[in-house]
C-alpha positions as a LaTeX table, in Angstrom:
\begin{tabular}{lrrr}
\hline
Residue & $x$ (\AA) & $y$ (\AA) & $z$ (\AA) \\
\hline
Met1 & 0.00 & 0.00 & 0.00 \\
Leu2 & 1.24 & 3.47 & $-0.88$ \\
Glu3 & 0.91 & 6.00 & 1.94 \\
Thr4 & 1.91 & 9.66 & 2.11 \\
Ile5 & 4.14 & 11.64 & 4.46 \\
Asp6 & 4.71 & 15.38 & 4.75 \\
Lys7 & 7.67 & 17.28 & 3.32 \\
Tyr8 & 8.06 & 21.02 & 2.95 \\
Tyr9 & 9.34 & 22.96 & $-0.07$ \\
Phe10 & 10.23 & 26.60 & $-0.69$ \\
Glu11 & 8.13 & 28.67 & $-3.09$ \\
Asp12 & 11.17 & 30.85 & $-3.75$ \\
Leu13 & 14.49 & 29.06 & $-4.37$ \\
Gly14 & 16.38 & 32.35 & $-4.07$ \\
Leu15 & 15.10 & 32.75 & $-0.50$ \\
Arg16 & 15.96 & 29.12 & 0.20 \\
Asn17 & 19.51 & 29.67 & $-1.04$ \\
Leu18 & 19.85 & 32.79 & 1.09 \\
Leu19 & 18.77 & 30.90 & 4.20 \\
Ala20 & 21.02 & 27.92 & 3.40 \\
Gly21 & 24.09 & 30.16 & 3.47 \\
Lys22 & 27.45 & 29.08 & 2.11 \\
Asn23 & 26.71 & 25.36 & 2.32 \\
Arg24 & 24.38 & 25.46 & $-0.71$ \\
Ser25 & 26.40 & 23.06 & $-2.85$ \\
Ala26 & 26.09 & 20.34 & $-0.22$ \\
Glu27 & 22.30 & 20.53 & $-0.60$ \\
Ile28 & 22.04 & 20.37 & $-4.40$ \\
Glu29 & 19.73 & 17.33 & $-4.23$ \\
Lys30 & 17.26 & 19.33 & $-2.13$ \\
Val31 & 17.34 & 22.19 & $-4.64$ \\
Ile32 & 16.70 & 19.79 & $-7.54$ \\
Glu33 & 13.83 & 18.14 & $-5.64$ \\
Asn34 & 12.40 & 21.56 & $-4.80$ \\
Ser35 & 12.59 & 22.56 & $-8.50$ \\
Val36 & 10.70 & 19.41 & $-9.52$ \\
Tyr37 & 8.05 & 20.14 & $-6.88$ \\
Leu38 & 7.58 & 23.72 & $-8.08$ \\
His39 & 7.26 & 22.64 & $-11.71$ \\
Leu40 & 4.63 & 20.02 & $-10.85$ \\
Lys41 & 2.75 & 22.58 & $-8.78$ \\
Asn42 & 2.86 & 25.12 & $-11.63$ \\
Leu43 & 1.41 & 22.46 & $-13.94$ \\
Gly44 & $-1.56$ & 22.08 & $-11.58$ \\
Tyr45 & $-0.73$ & 18.75 & $-9.94$ \\
Lys46 & $-1.66$ & 17.78 & $-6.40$ \\
Ile47 & 1.60 & 16.51 & $-4.98$ \\
Phe48 & 2.23 & 13.91 & $-2.30$ \\
Val49 & 5.23 & 11.99 & $-0.99$ \\
Gly50 & 4.69 & 8.26 & $-1.18$ \\
Thr51 & 5.96 & 5.60 & 1.18 \\
Leu52 & 6.48 & 1.96 & 0.44 \\
Pro53 & 7.21 & $-0.81$ & 2.94 \\
Cys54 & 10.94 & $-0.53$ & 2.12 \\
Gly55 & 11.36 & 2.93 & 0.64 \\
Glu56 & 9.97 & 6.26 & $-0.42$ \\
Ile57 & 8.63 & 7.76 & $-3.63$ \\
Asp58 & 9.72 & 11.39 & $-3.86$ \\
Phe59 & 6.55 & 12.55 & $-5.64$ \\
Val60 & 3.14 & 11.12 & $-6.36$ \\
Ala61 & 1.48 & 13.75 & $-8.56$ \\
Gln62 & $-2.21$ & 13.66 & $-9.44$ \\
Lys63 & $-4.24$ & 15.69 & $-11.92$ \\
Asn64 & $-7.45$ & 14.99 & $-13.86$ \\
Asn65 & $-7.80$ & 11.40 & $-12.60$ \\
Ser66 & $-4.23$ & 10.65 & $-13.67$ \\
Thr67 & $-1.19$ & 9.89 & $-11.56$ \\
Ile68 & 2.55 & 10.08 & $-12.20$ \\
Tyr69 & 5.38 & 8.92 & $-9.95$ \\
Leu70 & 8.77 & 10.64 & $-9.77$ \\
Gln71 & 12.10 & 9.97 & $-8.11$ \\
Val72 & 14.72 & 12.73 & $-8.00$ \\
Ala73 & 18.49 & 12.23 & $-7.85$ \\
Tyr74 & 21.48 & 14.53 & $-8.22$ \\
Leu75 & 23.46 & 12.17 & $-10.45$ \\
Ile76 & 22.74 & 8.72 & $-11.86$ \\
Ser77 & 26.32 & 7.49 & $-11.84$ \\
Asp78 & 26.44 & 3.95 & $-10.53$ \\
Lys79 & 24.47 & 0.75 & $-10.10$ \\
Ile80 & 23.64 & 1.53 & $-6.45$ \\
Thr81 & 21.94 & 4.79 & $-7.44$ \\
Ile82 & 20.11 & 3.14 & $-10.35$ \\
Asp83 & 18.90 & 0.34 & $-8.08$ \\
Arg84 & 17.71 & 2.81 & $-5.42$ \\
Glu85 & 15.96 & 5.34 & $-7.66$ \\
Phe86 & 14.47 & 2.96 & $-10.22$ \\
Gly87 & 13.98 & 0.15 & $-7.71$ \\
Asn88 & 11.49 & 2.09 & $-5.59$ \\
Leu89 & 9.41 & 2.83 & $-8.69$ \\
Leu90 & 9.56 & $-0.80$ & $-9.81$ \\
Gln91 & 7.77 & $-1.77$ & $-6.59$ \\
Ile92 & 4.64 & 0.08 & $-7.73$ \\
Gln93 & 2.41 & $-2.38$ & $-9.56$ \\
Asp94 & 0.09 & $-0.04$ & $-11.48$ \\
Asn95 & 0.43 & 1.28 & $-15.01$ \\
Tyr96 & 0.77 & 5.01 & $-14.35$ \\
Pro97 & 3.89 & 6.69 & $-15.80$ \\
Lys98 & 7.04 & 6.60 & $-13.71$ \\
Tyr99 & 10.01 & 8.96 & $-14.05$ \\
Val100 & 13.46 & 9.47 & $-12.58$ \\
Val101 & 14.80 & 13.03 & $-12.85$ \\
Ser102 & 18.51 & 13.87 & $-12.41$ \\
Leu103 & 21.03 & 16.47 & $-13.52$ \\
Asn104 & 22.95 & 14.12 & $-15.78$ \\
Pro105 & 21.79 & 11.99 & $-18.69$ \\
Met106 & 22.07 & 8.24 & $-18.28$ \\
Ile107 & 24.54 & 6.64 & $-20.66$ \\
Lys108 & 21.86 & 4.30 & $-22.07$ \\
Pro109 & 19.07 & 3.42 & $-22.04$ \\
Gln110 & 16.83 & 6.42 & $-21.34$ \\
Asp111 & 14.08 & 3.97 & $-20.49$ \\
Tyr112 & 14.85 & 1.45 & $-17.72$ \\
Lys113 & 12.35 & $-1.39$ & $-17.31$ \\
Gly114 & 9.48 & 0.89 & $-18.34$ \\
Ile115 & 10.62 & 3.87 & $-16.25$ \\
Thr116 & 11.63 & 7.01 & $-18.13$ \\
His117 & 14.77 & 8.89 & $-17.15$ \\
Leu118 & 14.77 & 12.66 & $-17.76$ \\
Thr119 & 17.42 & 15.25 & $-17.09$ \\
Leu120 & 16.19 & 18.16 & $-14.98$ \\
Arg121 & 16.40 & 20.37 & $-18.07$ \\
Gln122 & 14.17 & 17.98 & $-20.05$ \\
Phe123 & 11.71 & 17.70 & $-17.17$ \\
Leu124 & 11.38 & 21.47 & $-16.77$ \\
Thr125 & 10.45 & 21.87 & $-20.46$ \\
Ile126 & 7.50 & 19.45 & $-20.25$ \\
Asp127 & 4.17 & 21.24 & $-19.96$ \\
Glu128 & 1.93 & 18.16 & $-19.88$ \\
Phe129 & 2.54 & 14.55 & $-18.86$ \\
\hline
\end{tabular}
């Protein structure tokens, strides 16, 4: 069963960066996740954080009786990261679209076991899923 938990995101990333101080680079994953959240919100999605028995789904986004699932990572650079980010999505047994968003492109394939990988730049240019 997929449940939700609360997370909080900044509406203004500039304000977030000001409050984070000089340690901003250590929190790049949080900035990327916040950017994905803001884009989904701007597209009109209701956004939740999903929990699985052995993991978390960063975003469960719903709009017009449709659902998409998203995982967010800084870099997809090794098998451990691929297993973690794609593995959580593979646990979901429905047919709604599933995405992993990161800063870097995967070497190949862009589609991993039915889950689409997008760079953050690609994701931010999508205006409808």
